[in-house]
Amino acid sequence: MTRWITEPRRIALLATILVVAVIAGLLVTARLSSSSYAASAAPYRPNPRAVATPEQARESVPRPPMRAEPPSRQRAWNGPDGTQRTTGTPSMSLTFDDGPSQFTDEVLDMLDKHDIKATFCVIGSQVRSHAAQMRRIVADGHTLCNHTWSHDLRLADRTPDQIVKDLVRTNDAIHTVVPQAKVRYFRNPGGNFNHRTVSVAQNLGMVPLHWSIDSRDWESRDSKKICDLVEGNAHPGAVVLLHDGGGDRRETMKALKKLLPFLKERYELIAMP
């Protein structure tokens, strides 16, 4: 009898435990569902560590390198070994190499007639014997450029000390004749620049000056070819290579009579600043 009574109670107890377990499970499920919904319904809050501030965003954008010179000037530095071969402006510049000589006065007369300023790249050994032309170049407002003592085409092969001596000797000769003149530029004979000649010139306070248009008057004996070459390649910012010395320049003189008015009509012509 006792065993029969105990068995139903045990069954009832088990049933009660089962019911309680089911109810507890339902409550837990409901709570989890509620929490999940609340989490999904809550507005998105970004992690402050994961999002950059505007200042940080600007800092993360790559910036161009700092420039020591204005952009227009910086664009001019596009010649071999870091030389300058354009004016860096819309204006063109005529440069005359290998003087002063017996042709320099004629060049100066034509420039004066058309109110044009230019740059003269002078040979140091010729300066004293053409002192009058040197003084006129400066008095007329043209720019001077160091073109070495003796037009050494192999200057780039010399040692730094030899290059320094050559350029300093040339500047000293210039200042003997025109003491107050500034020599702002250096042009390697033949345009044969390398890192040594560029570095020495810069250390002496001169800008290494190349060109963007070669008139080839140094090889041509035909003024029309000289004109056609310069006129056909003329562009804003061009630096034009011409010669007032170094040989017979009569064809260059003829070419200039046509070139100067042609270029003056189309471009502002300046001396290198």
XYZ file of C-alpha atoms in Angstrom:
273
model
C 0.000 0.000 0.000
C 2.812 2.371 0.951
C 4.657 1.674 -2.316
C 1.443 2.306 -4.356
C 0.971 5.711 -2.643
C 4.612 6.731 -3.062
C 4.687 6.022 -6.788
C 1.943 8.528 -7.729
C 3.614 11.191 -5.628
C 6.892 10.575 -7.370
C 5.167 10.943 -10.701
C 3.495 14.157 -9.578
C 6.787 15.529 -8.337
C 8.468 14.765 -11.632
C 5.604 16.379 -13.497
C 5.891 19.485 -11.353
C 9.630 19.714 -11.971
C 9.054 19.334 -15.695
C 6.442 22.102 -15.730
C 8.724 24.419 -13.770
C 11.581 23.691 -16.182
C 9.392 24.446 -19.202
C 8.179 27.718 -17.680
C 11.726 28.728 -16.800
C 12.842 27.945 -20.349
C 10.076 30.080 -21.790
C 10.989 32.986 -19.545
C 14.664 32.810 -20.524
C 13.779 32.633 -24.225
C 11.491 35.628 -23.925
C 14.143 37.639 -22.139
C 16.786 36.782 -24.731
C 14.427 37.687 -27.555
C 13.625 40.964 -25.861
C 17.320 41.757 -25.385
C 18.119 40.822 -28.982
C 15.354 43.040 -30.274
C 16.417 45.880 -28.051
C 19.967 45.562 -29.316
C 18.864 45.519 -32.950
C 16.474 48.404 -32.437
C 18.964 50.612 -30.620
C 20.439 53.456 -32.717
C 23.946 52.855 -34.148
C 26.675 54.451 -32.072
C 30.060 54.339 -33.817
C 33.098 53.352 -31.865
C 34.936 56.621 -31.280
C 38.249 54.819 -31.651
C 37.318 53.426 -35.057
C 36.275 56.721 -36.701
C 38.754 59.498 -37.496
C 37.939 63.072 -36.629
C 37.948 65.611 -39.518
C 41.378 66.737 -38.397
C 42.657 63.160 -38.384
C 41.127 62.539 -41.799
C 42.933 65.544 -43.247
C 46.151 64.349 -41.698
C 45.745 60.918 -43.280
C 45.520 62.345 -46.827
C 48.963 62.309 -48.511
C 50.281 65.831 -48.851
C 52.557 67.164 -51.590
C 56.129 67.828 -50.502
C 56.884 71.243 -49.133
C 58.329 73.561 -51.740
C 61.022 76.074 -51.032
C 60.082 78.045 -54.149
C 56.839 79.266 -55.745
C 55.141 76.709 -58.024
C 55.915 78.674 -61.193
C 59.585 78.699 -60.324
C 59.523 75.064 -59.314
C 58.114 74.022 -62.697
C 61.132 75.607 -64.368
C 63.493 73.059 -62.835
C 63.019 70.410 -65.468
C 66.327 70.235 -67.282
C 69.113 67.656 -67.075
C 70.652 67.120 -63.632
C 68.383 69.679 -61.986
C 69.042 72.581 -64.349
C 66.538 75.251 -65.320
C 65.403 75.154 -68.926
C 62.280 77.327 -68.950
C 61.459 80.743 -67.525
C 58.760 79.321 -65.262
C 56.347 81.924 -66.670
C 54.492 82.415 -69.982
C 57.323 84.732 -71.084
C 60.177 83.615 -73.331
C 63.853 84.410 -72.839
C 66.614 84.749 -75.440
C 70.088 83.732 -74.308
C 73.330 84.505 -76.158
C 76.406 82.329 -75.619
C 80.160 82.554 -76.257
C 80.541 86.342 -76.216
C 81.338 89.047 -75.793
C 82.696 89.450 -79.309
C 82.643 91.736 -82.322
C 79.000 90.697 -82.886
C 77.744 91.639 -79.426
C 77.158 95.315 -80.212
C 75.004 94.388 -83.208
C 72.911 92.083 -81.028
C 72.540 94.825 -78.423
C 71.473 97.323 -81.091
C 68.709 95.010 -82.329
C 67.522 94.209 -78.820
C 67.387 97.905 -78.009
C 65.434 98.637 -81.190
C 62.713 96.171 -80.191
C 62.886 96.942 -76.465
C 63.858 93.360 -75.595
C 65.927 92.211 -72.635
C 68.043 89.067 -72.881
C 70.654 86.995 -71.058
C 74.329 86.879 -72.057
C 76.395 83.816 -71.147
C 79.921 85.182 -71.304
C 83.360 83.582 -71.597
C 85.674 84.802 -68.840
C 88.805 85.027 -71.000
C 87.010 87.374 -73.437
C 85.602 89.798 -70.902
C 88.534 92.183 -70.479
C 89.161 92.592 -74.210
C 85.479 93.444 -74.705
C 84.970 95.564 -71.618
C 82.864 98.156 -73.455
C 80.364 95.506 -74.559
C 80.229 94.093 -71.039
C 79.427 97.491 -69.580
C 76.760 98.042 -72.197
C 75.144 94.652 -71.508
C 74.753 95.628 -67.868
C 73.757 99.249 -68.559
C 71.024 98.131 -70.968
C 69.443 95.932 -68.292
C 70.370 92.492 -69.573
C 71.263 89.535 -67.346
C 74.729 87.986 -67.053
C 75.512 84.280 -67.024
C 78.839 82.561 -66.306
C 79.871 80.419 -69.301
C 83.263 79.332 -67.872
C 86.707 80.769 -68.449
C 87.514 79.160 -71.804
C 84.403 77.256 -72.932
C 85.661 73.985 -71.515
C 83.413 71.315 -73.049
C 84.836 68.755 -70.616
C 84.226 70.788 -67.493
C 81.913 68.088 -66.134
C 84.873 65.676 -66.085
C 86.923 67.950 -63.829
C 87.202 67.661 -60.075
C 84.959 69.840 -57.921
C 87.973 72.006 -56.983
C 88.832 72.559 -60.639
C 85.244 73.474 -61.449
C 85.145 75.937 -58.553
C 88.372 77.614 -59.692
C 87.097 77.956 -63.265
C 83.774 79.505 -62.286
C 85.269 81.793 -59.643
C 87.940 82.970 -62.084
C 85.223 83.827 -64.613
C 83.132 85.728 -62.072
C 86.221 87.623 -60.911
C 86.944 88.677 -64.497
C 83.369 89.873 -64.918
C 83.476 91.884 -61.699
C 86.772 93.471 -62.686
C 84.932 95.136 -65.583
C 81.445 95.530 -64.081
C 81.979 95.412 -60.290
C 78.344 95.814 -59.280
C 76.906 93.321 -61.761
C 75.200 90.202 -60.471
C 76.008 86.887 -62.113
C 72.888 84.897 -61.327
C 73.272 82.042 -63.801
C 75.774 79.455 -64.991
C 75.671 77.587 -68.282
C 77.871 74.575 -68.876
C 79.518 74.718 -72.334
C 77.653 72.477 -74.735
C 74.951 71.980 -72.122
C 77.155 69.220 -70.702
C 75.879 69.506 -67.146
C 76.336 66.852 -64.507
C 75.773 66.722 -60.759
C 79.222 68.213 -60.040
C 78.864 71.306 -62.214
C 75.291 71.841 -61.029
C 76.276 71.489 -57.375
C 79.276 73.818 -57.672
C 77.233 76.476 -59.476
C 74.501 76.338 -56.853
C 77.025 76.546 -54.021
C 78.435 79.672 -55.666
C 74.962 81.204 -55.769
C 74.243 80.642 -59.464
C 71.323 78.883 -61.138
C 72.382 76.228 -63.684
C 70.694 77.407 -66.892
C 69.925 75.055 -69.769
C 67.580 75.768 -72.706
C 64.391 74.390 -74.247
C 65.006 75.577 -77.832
C 68.360 75.178 -79.558
C 68.553 77.447 -82.614
C 71.552 75.429 -83.805
C 73.071 78.645 -85.097
C 76.384 77.231 -83.917
C 76.323 74.779 -86.834
C 74.039 76.414 -89.386
C 75.171 78.838 -92.055
C 71.614 79.499 -93.151
C 69.627 82.236 -91.423
C 66.331 80.798 -92.726
C 66.992 77.454 -91.039
C 67.739 79.262 -87.785
C 64.480 81.212 -88.032
C 62.407 78.186 -88.992
C 63.767 76.149 -86.102
C 63.082 78.812 -83.471
C 59.724 79.928 -84.857
C 58.532 76.351 -85.305
C 59.369 75.406 -81.723
C 58.476 78.631 -79.928
C 56.315 78.127 -76.847
C 55.451 79.982 -73.646
C 58.255 79.804 -71.111
C 60.901 78.832 -73.656
C 64.585 79.577 -73.131
C 66.214 79.978 -76.561
C 69.880 79.219 -77.219
C 71.579 81.672 -79.603
C 75.168 82.869 -80.010
C 76.840 86.264 -80.210
C 80.342 84.772 -80.226
C 82.339 81.627 -80.805
C 82.691 82.037 -84.561
C 81.180 83.753 -87.572
C 77.720 84.874 -86.447
C 76.607 86.820 -89.510
C 73.804 84.316 -90.219
C 72.619 84.653 -86.643
C 72.511 88.437 -87.099
C 70.390 88.002 -90.243
C 68.093 85.588 -88.452
C 67.589 87.971 -85.535
C 66.289 90.696 -87.843
C 63.324 88.441 -88.622
C 63.087 86.531 -85.349
C 62.899 89.455 -82.962
C 59.771 91.113 -84.418
C 58.152 87.688 -84.957
C 58.631 86.663 -81.333
C 57.852 90.110 -79.928
C 54.423 90.029 -81.593
C 53.551 86.723 -79.961
C 55.346 86.588 -76.617
C 56.696 88.728 -73.858
C 60.488 88.474 -74.090
C 62.400 88.842 -70.835
C 65.892 88.533 -69.453
C 66.215 85.675 -67.009
C 65.368 87.293 -63.661
